[in-house]
XYZ file of C-alpha atoms in Angstrom:
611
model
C -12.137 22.227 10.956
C -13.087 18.406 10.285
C -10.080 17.033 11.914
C -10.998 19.311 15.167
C -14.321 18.131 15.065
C -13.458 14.312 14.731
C -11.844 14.515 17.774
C -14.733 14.846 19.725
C -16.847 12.395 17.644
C -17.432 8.805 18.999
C -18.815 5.440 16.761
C -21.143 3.729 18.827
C -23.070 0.162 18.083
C -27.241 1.632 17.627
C -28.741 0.288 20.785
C -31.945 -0.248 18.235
C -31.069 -2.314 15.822
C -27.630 -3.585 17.352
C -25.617 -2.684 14.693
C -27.449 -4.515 11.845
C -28.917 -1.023 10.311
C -31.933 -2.536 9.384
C -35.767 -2.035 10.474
C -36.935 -5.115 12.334
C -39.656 -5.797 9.175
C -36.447 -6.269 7.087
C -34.604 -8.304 9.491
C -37.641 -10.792 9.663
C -36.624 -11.928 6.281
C -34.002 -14.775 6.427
C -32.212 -16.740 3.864
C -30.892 -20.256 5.582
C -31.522 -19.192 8.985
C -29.839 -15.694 8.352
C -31.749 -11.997 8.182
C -29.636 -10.497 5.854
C -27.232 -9.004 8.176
C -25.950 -12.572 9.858
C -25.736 -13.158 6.260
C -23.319 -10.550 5.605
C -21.286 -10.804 8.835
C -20.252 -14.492 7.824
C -16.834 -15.612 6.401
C -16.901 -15.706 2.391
C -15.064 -19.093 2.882
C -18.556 -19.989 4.671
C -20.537 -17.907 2.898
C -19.467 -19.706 -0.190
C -20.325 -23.291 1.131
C -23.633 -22.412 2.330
C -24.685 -21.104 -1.489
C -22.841 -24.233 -3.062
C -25.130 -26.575 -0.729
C -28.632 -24.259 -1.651
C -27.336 -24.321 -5.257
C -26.793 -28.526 -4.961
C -29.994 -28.974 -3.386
C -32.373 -26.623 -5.508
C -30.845 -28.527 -8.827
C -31.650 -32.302 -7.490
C -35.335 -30.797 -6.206
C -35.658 -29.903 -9.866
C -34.492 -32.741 -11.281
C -36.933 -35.095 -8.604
C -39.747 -32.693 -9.549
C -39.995 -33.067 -13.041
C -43.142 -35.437 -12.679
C -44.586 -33.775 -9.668
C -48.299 -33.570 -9.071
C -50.231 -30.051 -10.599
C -49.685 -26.649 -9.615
C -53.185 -27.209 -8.059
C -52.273 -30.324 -5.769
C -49.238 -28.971 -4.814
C -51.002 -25.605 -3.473
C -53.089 -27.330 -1.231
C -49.958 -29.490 -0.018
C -48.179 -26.564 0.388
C -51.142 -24.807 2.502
C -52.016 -28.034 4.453
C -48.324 -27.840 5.737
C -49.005 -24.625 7.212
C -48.180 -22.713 4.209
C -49.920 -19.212 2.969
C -52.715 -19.309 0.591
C -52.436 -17.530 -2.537
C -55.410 -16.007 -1.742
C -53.948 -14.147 0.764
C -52.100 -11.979 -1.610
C -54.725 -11.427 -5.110
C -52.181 -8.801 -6.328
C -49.130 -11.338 -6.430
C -48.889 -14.408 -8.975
C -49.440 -17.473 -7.011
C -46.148 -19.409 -7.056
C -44.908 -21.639 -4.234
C -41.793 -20.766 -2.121
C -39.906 -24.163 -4.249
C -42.528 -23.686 -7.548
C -40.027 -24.157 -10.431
C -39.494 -20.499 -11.164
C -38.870 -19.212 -7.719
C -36.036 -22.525 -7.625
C -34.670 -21.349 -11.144
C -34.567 -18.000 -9.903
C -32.840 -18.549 -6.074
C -30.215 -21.054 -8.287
C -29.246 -17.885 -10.904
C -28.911 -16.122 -8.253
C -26.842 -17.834 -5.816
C -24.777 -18.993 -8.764
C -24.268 -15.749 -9.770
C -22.989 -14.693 -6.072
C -20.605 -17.571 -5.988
C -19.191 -16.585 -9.356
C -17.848 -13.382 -7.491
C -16.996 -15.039 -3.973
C -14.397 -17.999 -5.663
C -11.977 -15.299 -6.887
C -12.214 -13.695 -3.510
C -11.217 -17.704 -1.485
C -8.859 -18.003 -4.341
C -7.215 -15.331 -3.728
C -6.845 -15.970 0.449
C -9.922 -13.795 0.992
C -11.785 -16.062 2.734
C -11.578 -15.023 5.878
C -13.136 -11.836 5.446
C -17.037 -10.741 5.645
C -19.246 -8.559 2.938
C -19.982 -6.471 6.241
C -16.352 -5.620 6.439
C -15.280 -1.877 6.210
C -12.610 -0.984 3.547
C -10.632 1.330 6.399
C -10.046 -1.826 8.444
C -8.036 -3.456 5.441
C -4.640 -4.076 4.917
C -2.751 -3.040 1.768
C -2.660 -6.901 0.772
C -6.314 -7.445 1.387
C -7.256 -4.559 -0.710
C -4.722 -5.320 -3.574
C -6.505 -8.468 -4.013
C -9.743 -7.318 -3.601
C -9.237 -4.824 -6.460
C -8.171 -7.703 -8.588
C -10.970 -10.486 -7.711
C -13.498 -7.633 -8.492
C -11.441 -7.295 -12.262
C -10.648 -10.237 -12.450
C -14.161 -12.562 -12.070
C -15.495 -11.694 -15.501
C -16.375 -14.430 -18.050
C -15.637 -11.903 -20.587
C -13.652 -13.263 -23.439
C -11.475 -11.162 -26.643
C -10.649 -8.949 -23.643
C -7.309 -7.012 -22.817
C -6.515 -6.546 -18.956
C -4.199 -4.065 -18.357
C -2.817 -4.583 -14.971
C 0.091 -2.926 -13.061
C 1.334 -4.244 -10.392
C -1.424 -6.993 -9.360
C 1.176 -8.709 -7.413
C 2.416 -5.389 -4.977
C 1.388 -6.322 -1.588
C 0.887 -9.713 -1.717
C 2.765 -13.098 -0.354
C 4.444 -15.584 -2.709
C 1.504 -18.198 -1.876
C -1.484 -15.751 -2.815
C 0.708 -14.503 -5.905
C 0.840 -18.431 -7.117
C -3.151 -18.478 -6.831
C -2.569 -14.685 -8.464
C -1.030 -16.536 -11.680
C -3.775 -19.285 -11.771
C -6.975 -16.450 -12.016
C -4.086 -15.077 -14.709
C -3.858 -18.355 -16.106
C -7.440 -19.096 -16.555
C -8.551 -15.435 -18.013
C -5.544 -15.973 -20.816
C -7.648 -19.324 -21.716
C -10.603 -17.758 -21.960
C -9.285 -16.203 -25.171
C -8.172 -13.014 -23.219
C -5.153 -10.757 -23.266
C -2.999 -9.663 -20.421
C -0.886 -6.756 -20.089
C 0.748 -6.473 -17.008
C 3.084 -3.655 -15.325
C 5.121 -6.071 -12.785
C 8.299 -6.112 -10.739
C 8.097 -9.441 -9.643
C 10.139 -11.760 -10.203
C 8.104 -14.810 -10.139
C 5.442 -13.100 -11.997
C 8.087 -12.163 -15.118
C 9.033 -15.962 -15.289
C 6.016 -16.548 -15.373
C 5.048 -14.597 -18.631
C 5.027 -15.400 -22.116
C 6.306 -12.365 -23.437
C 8.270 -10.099 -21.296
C 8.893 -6.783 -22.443
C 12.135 -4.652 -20.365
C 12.393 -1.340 -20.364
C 15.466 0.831 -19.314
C 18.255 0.193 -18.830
C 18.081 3.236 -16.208
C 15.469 5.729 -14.545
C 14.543 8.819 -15.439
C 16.362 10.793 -18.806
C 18.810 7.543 -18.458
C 15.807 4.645 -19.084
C 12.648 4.763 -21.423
C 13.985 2.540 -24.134
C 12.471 -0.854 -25.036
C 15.939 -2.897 -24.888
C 13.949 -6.302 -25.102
C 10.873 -7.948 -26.405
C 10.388 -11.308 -26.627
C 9.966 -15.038 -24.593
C 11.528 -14.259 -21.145
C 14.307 -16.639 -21.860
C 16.054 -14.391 -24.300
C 16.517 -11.555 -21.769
C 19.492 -13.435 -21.027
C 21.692 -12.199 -23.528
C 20.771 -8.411 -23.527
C 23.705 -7.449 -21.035
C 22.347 -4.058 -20.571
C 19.472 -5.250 -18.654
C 19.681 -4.718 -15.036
C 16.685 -6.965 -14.883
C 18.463 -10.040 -16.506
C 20.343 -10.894 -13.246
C 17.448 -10.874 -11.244
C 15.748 -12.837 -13.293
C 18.082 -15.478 -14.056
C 20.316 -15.534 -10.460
C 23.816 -13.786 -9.886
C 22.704 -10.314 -8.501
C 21.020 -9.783 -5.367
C 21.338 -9.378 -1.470
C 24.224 -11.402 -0.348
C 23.690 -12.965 2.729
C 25.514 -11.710 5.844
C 25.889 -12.742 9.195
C 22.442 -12.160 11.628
C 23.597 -9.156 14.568
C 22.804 -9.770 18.029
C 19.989 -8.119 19.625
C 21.176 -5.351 22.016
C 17.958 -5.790 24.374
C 14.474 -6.907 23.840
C 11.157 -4.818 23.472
C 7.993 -7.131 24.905
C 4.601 -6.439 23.582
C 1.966 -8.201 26.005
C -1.899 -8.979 25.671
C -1.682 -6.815 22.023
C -5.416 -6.929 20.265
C -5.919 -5.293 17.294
C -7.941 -6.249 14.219
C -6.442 -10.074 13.538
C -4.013 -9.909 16.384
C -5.939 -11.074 19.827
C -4.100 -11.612 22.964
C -0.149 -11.666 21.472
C 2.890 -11.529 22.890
C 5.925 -11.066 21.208
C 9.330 -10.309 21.726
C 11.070 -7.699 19.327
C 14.695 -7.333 19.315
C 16.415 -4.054 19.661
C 19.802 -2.398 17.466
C 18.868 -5.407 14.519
C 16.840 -5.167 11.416
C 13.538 -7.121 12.244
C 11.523 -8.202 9.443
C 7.402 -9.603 10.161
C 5.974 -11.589 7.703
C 3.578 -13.962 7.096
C 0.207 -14.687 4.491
C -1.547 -11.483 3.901
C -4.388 -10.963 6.462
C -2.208 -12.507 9.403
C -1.453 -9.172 11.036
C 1.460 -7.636 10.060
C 0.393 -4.405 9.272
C -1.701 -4.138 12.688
C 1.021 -5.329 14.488
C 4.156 -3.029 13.064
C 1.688 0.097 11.683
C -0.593 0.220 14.335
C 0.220 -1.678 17.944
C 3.955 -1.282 18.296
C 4.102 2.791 17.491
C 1.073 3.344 19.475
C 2.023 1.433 22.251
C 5.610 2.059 22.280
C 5.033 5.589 21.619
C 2.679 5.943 24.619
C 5.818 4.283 26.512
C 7.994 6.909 25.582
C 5.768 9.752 26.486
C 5.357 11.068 22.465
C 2.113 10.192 20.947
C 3.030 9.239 16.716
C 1.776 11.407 14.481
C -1.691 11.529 13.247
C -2.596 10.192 9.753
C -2.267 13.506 7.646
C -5.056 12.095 5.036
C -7.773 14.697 5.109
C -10.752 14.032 6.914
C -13.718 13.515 5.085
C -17.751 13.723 5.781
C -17.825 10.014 5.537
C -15.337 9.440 7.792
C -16.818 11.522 10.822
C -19.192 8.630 10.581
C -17.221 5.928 10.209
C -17.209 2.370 11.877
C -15.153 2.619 14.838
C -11.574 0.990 14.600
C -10.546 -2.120 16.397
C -9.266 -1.721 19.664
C -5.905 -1.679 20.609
C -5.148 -3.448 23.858
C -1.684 -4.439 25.087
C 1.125 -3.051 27.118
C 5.355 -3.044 26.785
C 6.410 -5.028 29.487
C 10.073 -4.567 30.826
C 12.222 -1.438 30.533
C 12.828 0.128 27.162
C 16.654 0.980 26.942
C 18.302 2.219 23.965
C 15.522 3.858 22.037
C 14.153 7.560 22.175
C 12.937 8.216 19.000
C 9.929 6.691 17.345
C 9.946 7.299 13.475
C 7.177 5.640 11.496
C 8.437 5.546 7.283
C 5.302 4.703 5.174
C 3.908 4.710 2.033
C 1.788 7.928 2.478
C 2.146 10.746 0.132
C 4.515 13.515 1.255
C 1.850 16.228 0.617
C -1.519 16.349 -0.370
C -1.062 19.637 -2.686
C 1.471 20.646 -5.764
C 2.921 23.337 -3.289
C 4.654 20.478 -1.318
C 7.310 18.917 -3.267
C 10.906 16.720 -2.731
C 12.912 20.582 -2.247
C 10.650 21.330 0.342
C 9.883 18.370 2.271
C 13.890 17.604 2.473
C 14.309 20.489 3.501
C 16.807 21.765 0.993
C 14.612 24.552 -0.580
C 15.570 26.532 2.509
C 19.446 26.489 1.918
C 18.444 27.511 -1.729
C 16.352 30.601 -0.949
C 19.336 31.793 1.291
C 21.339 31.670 -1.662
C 19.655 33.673 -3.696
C 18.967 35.982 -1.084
C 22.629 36.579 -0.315
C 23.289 37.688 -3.540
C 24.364 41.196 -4.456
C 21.230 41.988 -6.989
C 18.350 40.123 -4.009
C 19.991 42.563 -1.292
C 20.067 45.653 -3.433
C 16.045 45.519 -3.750
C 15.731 44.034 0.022
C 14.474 40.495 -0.975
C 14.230 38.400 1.871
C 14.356 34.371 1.823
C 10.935 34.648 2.071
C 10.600 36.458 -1.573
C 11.916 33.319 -3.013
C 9.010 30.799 -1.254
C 6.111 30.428 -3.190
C 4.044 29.235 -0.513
C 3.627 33.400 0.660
C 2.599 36.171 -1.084
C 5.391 38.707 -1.817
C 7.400 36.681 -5.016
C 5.406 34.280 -5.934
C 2.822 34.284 -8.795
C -0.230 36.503 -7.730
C -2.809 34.767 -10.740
C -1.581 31.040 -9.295
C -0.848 31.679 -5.613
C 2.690 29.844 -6.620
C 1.048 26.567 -7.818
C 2.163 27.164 -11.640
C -1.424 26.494 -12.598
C -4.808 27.513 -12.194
C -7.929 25.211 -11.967
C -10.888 26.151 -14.850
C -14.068 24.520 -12.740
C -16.199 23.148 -15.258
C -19.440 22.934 -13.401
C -20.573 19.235 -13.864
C -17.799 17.753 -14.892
C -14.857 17.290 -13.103
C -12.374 20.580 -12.558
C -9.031 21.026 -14.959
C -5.502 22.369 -14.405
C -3.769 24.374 -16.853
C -0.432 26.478 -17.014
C -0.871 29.712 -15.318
C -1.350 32.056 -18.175
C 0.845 34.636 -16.334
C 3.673 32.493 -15.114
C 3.476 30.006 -17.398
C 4.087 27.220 -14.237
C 7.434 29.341 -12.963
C 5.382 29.974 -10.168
C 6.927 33.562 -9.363
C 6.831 37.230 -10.636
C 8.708 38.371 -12.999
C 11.004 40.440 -10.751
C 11.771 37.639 -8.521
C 13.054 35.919 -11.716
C 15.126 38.665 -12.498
C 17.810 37.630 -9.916
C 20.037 34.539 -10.740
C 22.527 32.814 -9.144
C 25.392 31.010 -10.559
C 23.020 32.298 -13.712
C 19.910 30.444 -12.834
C 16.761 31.355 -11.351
C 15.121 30.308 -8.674
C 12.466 28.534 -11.078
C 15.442 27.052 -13.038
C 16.098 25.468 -9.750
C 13.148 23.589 -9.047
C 12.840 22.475 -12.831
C 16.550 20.401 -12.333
C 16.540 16.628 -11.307
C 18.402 15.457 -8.552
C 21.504 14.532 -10.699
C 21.613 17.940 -12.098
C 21.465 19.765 -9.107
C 24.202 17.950 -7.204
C 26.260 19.072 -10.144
C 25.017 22.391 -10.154
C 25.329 22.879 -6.228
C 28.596 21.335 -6.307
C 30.912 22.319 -3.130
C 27.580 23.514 -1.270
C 27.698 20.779 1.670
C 24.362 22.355 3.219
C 22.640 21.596 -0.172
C 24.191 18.542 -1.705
C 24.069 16.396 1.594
C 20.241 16.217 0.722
C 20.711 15.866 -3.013
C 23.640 12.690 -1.873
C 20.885 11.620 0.427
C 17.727 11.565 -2.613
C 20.522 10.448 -4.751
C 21.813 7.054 -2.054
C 18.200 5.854 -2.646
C 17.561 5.815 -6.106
C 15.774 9.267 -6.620
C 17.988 11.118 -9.402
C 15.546 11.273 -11.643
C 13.249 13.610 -9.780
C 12.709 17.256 -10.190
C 13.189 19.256 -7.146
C 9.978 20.925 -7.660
C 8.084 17.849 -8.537
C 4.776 18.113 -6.518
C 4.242 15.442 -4.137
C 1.144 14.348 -5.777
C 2.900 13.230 -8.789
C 4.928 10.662 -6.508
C 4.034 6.966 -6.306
C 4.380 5.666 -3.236
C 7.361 3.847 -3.054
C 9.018 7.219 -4.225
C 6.998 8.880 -1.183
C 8.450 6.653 1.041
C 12.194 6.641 -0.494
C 11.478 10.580 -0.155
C 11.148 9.912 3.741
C 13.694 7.497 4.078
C 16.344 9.943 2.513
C 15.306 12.929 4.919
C 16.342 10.485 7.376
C 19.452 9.547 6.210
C 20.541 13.252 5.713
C 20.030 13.123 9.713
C 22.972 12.878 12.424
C 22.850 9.534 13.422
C 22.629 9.000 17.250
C 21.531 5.230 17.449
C 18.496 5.831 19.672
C 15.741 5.020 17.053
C 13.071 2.693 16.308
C 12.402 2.927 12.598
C 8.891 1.220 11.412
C 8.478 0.342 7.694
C 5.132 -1.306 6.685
C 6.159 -3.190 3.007
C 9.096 -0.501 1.985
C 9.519 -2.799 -0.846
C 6.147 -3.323 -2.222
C 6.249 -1.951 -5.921
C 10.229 -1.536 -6.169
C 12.682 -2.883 -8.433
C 14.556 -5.800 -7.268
C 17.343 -3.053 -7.750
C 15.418 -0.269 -6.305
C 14.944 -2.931 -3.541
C 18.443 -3.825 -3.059
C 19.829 -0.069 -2.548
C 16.498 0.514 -0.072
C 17.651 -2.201 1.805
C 21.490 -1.355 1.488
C 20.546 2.234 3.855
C 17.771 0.287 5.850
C 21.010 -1.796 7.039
C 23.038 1.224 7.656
C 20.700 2.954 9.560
C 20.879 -0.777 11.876
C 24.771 -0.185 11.627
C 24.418 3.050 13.577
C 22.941 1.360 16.230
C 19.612 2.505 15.392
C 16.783 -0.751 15.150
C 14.371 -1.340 12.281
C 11.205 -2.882 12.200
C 9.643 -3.698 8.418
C 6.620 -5.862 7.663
C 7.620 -7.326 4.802
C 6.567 -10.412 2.013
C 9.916 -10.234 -0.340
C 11.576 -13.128 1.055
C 14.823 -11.830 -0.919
C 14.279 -9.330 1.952
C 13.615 -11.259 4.722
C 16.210 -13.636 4.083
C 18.843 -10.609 4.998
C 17.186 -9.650 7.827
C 18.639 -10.501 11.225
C 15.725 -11.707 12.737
C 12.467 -12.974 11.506
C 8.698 -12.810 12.875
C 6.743 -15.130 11.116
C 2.790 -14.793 11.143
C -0.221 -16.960 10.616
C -0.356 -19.609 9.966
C -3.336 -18.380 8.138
C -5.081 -15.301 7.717
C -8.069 -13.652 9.752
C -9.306 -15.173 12.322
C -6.645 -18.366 11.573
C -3.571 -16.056 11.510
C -2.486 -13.522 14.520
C -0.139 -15.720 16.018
C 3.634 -15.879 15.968
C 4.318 -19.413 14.207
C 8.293 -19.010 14.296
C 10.480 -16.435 15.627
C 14.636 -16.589 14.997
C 16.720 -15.888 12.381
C 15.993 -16.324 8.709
C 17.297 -20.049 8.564
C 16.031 -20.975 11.741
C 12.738 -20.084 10.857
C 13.235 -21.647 7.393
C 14.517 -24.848 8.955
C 11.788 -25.098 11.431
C 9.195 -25.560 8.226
C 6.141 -24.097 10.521
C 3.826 -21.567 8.083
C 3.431 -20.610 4.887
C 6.161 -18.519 4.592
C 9.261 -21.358 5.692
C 9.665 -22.991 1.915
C 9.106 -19.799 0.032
C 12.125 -18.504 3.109
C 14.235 -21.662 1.970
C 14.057 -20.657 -1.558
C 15.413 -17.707 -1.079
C 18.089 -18.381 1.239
C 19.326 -21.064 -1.399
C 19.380 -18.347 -3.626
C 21.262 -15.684 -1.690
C 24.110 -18.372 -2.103
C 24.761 -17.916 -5.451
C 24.657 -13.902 -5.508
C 27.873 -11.966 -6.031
C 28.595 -9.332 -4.127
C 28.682 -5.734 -6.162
């Protein structure tokens, strides 16, 4: 009902108060020049500078003032200026706008905003506003605004448990990532920190890897100790990463089977670009985070290209919420695809976003291979003796599945104030179905046995079934082996989400008419959980299809066959293409932030071995 409503809903600027929310009374108040919603509209980079100057010039008033005239004397200064009289307000204690506590107080204070704002311009924030809406974010920009709001403490005996602080972010903000890092550890504090990046881990003083596989074949410690001494643990998958010799070999850049112009594209950080986009190549854009990656490859190119095609993309499926009917209005999109479009049909957008919002959707479903399943166990001799349907096998229906549960396994005890609980289903005890349904078997498991086997185990199990074990090869190609096939989609992390996605594509004929987007498929992977993801992301390109990633592992980009590069800073100083080419032209050209870290990388790729 909310999503049907929002539809017809419209944010609109208040003719009133312009957009500043305020009563005009509360607006006549200014700080520097600035009612309090100029204030918060302004960059932190300058928001930062102006308290640094008040903060400066409050401490040498203070220190001038220290043999000023009375209290007295300097009233009637104050009111022969033009000042108010204290008499003018009985009920208040007569201090002067600069008396000594009113200048202790405004320096605390100030001081005590800048405390928070330097993590924030450490971090590459600077470009943003306090006004600024936490929709209109990119994954990046909220990553490290998570952290500078952990991370700004003066705290000390402290342990920080952190995973993934780096996910999201380029190699330039994750060096000023390691220097907040750096400075909490000498503050007497301890980190521990859940991290996949490389940098990061050489970084450390104590690195502990865990593995050497996923799933039933991983959860042993095989090292703890200096990072150095990984080295010699051969079992580590880790170790080659971390010390060079396994990785993406490079390969020779593909030539662009036609172009795809964007003109005049304005969205968020991007204002008036145009940029060229190759077609049947694997297209990485990168750039600082904040430059307009995501806007560009999430937002501009589907919508626009989509409304070329004459298929709107998909919706967000994230529920819609009260706050959101009332909601800021997004940025607008402007821009156009100039030229024909030849060679692409299909517009398929792979993201991050859960699979399902409920346990009823899980990887058997969404794949698509809980359908083949249900057929088989309604073909056998016992499910057609009683007249059981496929549909007595789904638990999303009534018929087989659990009456007490509805077929979710597990029933939610509300516990009035506090926040609701799931437990097994008393009746079920989490199989989900009746008792009768689990009364036929085939190949001497039930249908709830089933959904309880990993990926690995069912591709044994389903052995010779082509229909079924193409989608188990498919889960299996990217890395997911470890997952149940009834593992509810809300226990998925995102990059398994998006590996879940990427696999139902895969499973897919191939016809070499589409435009796949990716918005960071690599953020929180494995270097080897990267290496297979990018392994299919090339074969899809080798089928003639074209992908289009925004992406800050320059391991990544440095395979790609042609590279957008972003900035040269971020906000309003990024949203501009700075180079454009393939990975070593845009490395050799040395323009951005992103050209040495590109270099690096390249260098690198030189010494991998080929698996």
């Amino acid at each position: 009902m909310k999503r049907r409503v929002a539809q017809f809903l419209i944010a609109a600027i208040c003719p009133v108060c312009d957009g500043k929310r305020l009563k005009p009374e509360a607006l006549s108040v200014t700080f520097e020049g600035f009612d309090i919603a100029e204030f918060s509209r302004l960059p932190l980079r300058e928001l930062a500078t102006i308290l640094s100057g008040v903060v400066a010039r409050l401490e040498e008033l203070g220190a001038a003032s220290s043999g000023a005239a009375s209290p007295r004397a300097a009233s009637q200064e104050h009111v022969a200026a033009g000042g108010s009289s204290p008499a003018a307000a009985p009920d208040v204690r007569p201090t002067l706008s600069r008396a000594p506590e009113k200048r202790a107080a405004a320096v605390q204070l100030a001081s005590g905003v800048l405390q928070r704002l330097r993590p924030l311009v450490d971090l590459g924030l600077g470009y943003l506003s306090l006004s600024r809406t936490t929709p209109t974010l990119s994954g990046g920009e909220l990553q490290r605004l998570r952290l500078a709001t952990q991370l700004s403490s003066d705290l000390f005996g402290v342990v920080y448990v952190l995973d993934e602080p780096s996910a999201g972010l380029h190699p330039q903000d994750v060096t000023a990532l390691l220097g907040i890092l750096d400075g909490l550890k000498g503050k007497g504090n301890s980190l521990f920190i859940v991290e996949h990046s490389v940098a990061v881990m050489r970084h450390a003083d104590w690195l502990v890897d865990i593995g050497p596989g996923a799933g039933e074949h991983g959860g042993r410690v095989l090292y703890s100790g200096p990072p150095d001494g990984l080295a010699d643990i051969e079992e580590s998958v880790t170790r080659g990463y971390l010390f060079g010799g396994r990785g993406l070999p490079l390969r020779t850049p593909r030539e662009a089977r036609s172009w795809l112009c964007l003109e005049n594209v304005t969205r968020n950080n991007l204002h008036d670009l145009t940029v060229d986009i190759p077609l049947g190549v694997f297209t990485v854009v990168t750039g600082v985070s904040g430059s307009g990656k995501s806007s560009l490859v999430t937002q501009a190119l589907p919508s626009l290209l989509g409304d070329r095609l004459g298929r709107a993309v998909p919706a967000d499926d994230e529920p819609v919420s009260d706050e959101s009917l009332l909601a800021d209005a997004p940025g607008r999109l402007d821009g156009r695809v100039a030229g024909p479009v030849t060679g692409v049909r299909r517009l398929i957008v792979i993201d991050q976003r859960p699979i399902g919002r409920t346990p009823r959707s899980n990887v058997a479903t969404y794949t698509g291979l809980f359908d083949h399943v249900r057929r088989r166990f309604a073909d056998t001799p016992e499910a057609r003796s009683r007249g059981y349907k496929p549909g007595r096998f789904s638990f999303n229906v009534a018929g087989g599945r659990c009456p007490t549960c509805e077929g979710e396994g597990s029933v939610m005890v509300e516990l009035l104030f506090l926040p609701s609980v799931y437990t097994e289903c008393p009746d079920c005890h989490g199989a989900r179905y009746k008792a009768s349904t689990l009364e036929v078997t085939w190949r001497g498991r039930t249908i709830a046995d089933v959904l309880s086997m990993s990926v690995e185990e069912a591709n044994l199990f389903f052995v010779g079934d082509e229909e079924i074990t193409r989608s188990l090869a498919a889960l299996s190609d990217v890395g997911l082996d470890y997952l149940r096939l009834g593992q509810p989609a809300t226990e998925l992390s995102g990059g398994e989400a998006q590996r879940v996605k990427l696999a139902a594509e895969l499973q897919r004929a191939q016809r070499g008419d589409t435009l796949y987007v990716l918005d960071e498929p690599t953020s929180g992977l494995h270097c080897a959980d990267t290496d297979r993801l990018v392994a299919h992301l090339q074969t899809l390109v080798d089928a003639g299809n074209t992908v289009v990633a925004a992406e800050l592992d320059m391991r990544v980009v440095a395979v790609a066959d042609h590279v957008i590069d972003l900035g040269p800073g971020a906000g309003d100083a990024g949203g501009t293409v700075v180079a454009a080419g393939t990975p070593a032209y845009v490395a050799d050209k040395g323009v951005g932030a992103s050209a040495g870290y590109l270099a690096a990388a390249l260098q690198a790729a030189t010494n991998v071995t080929p698996l």
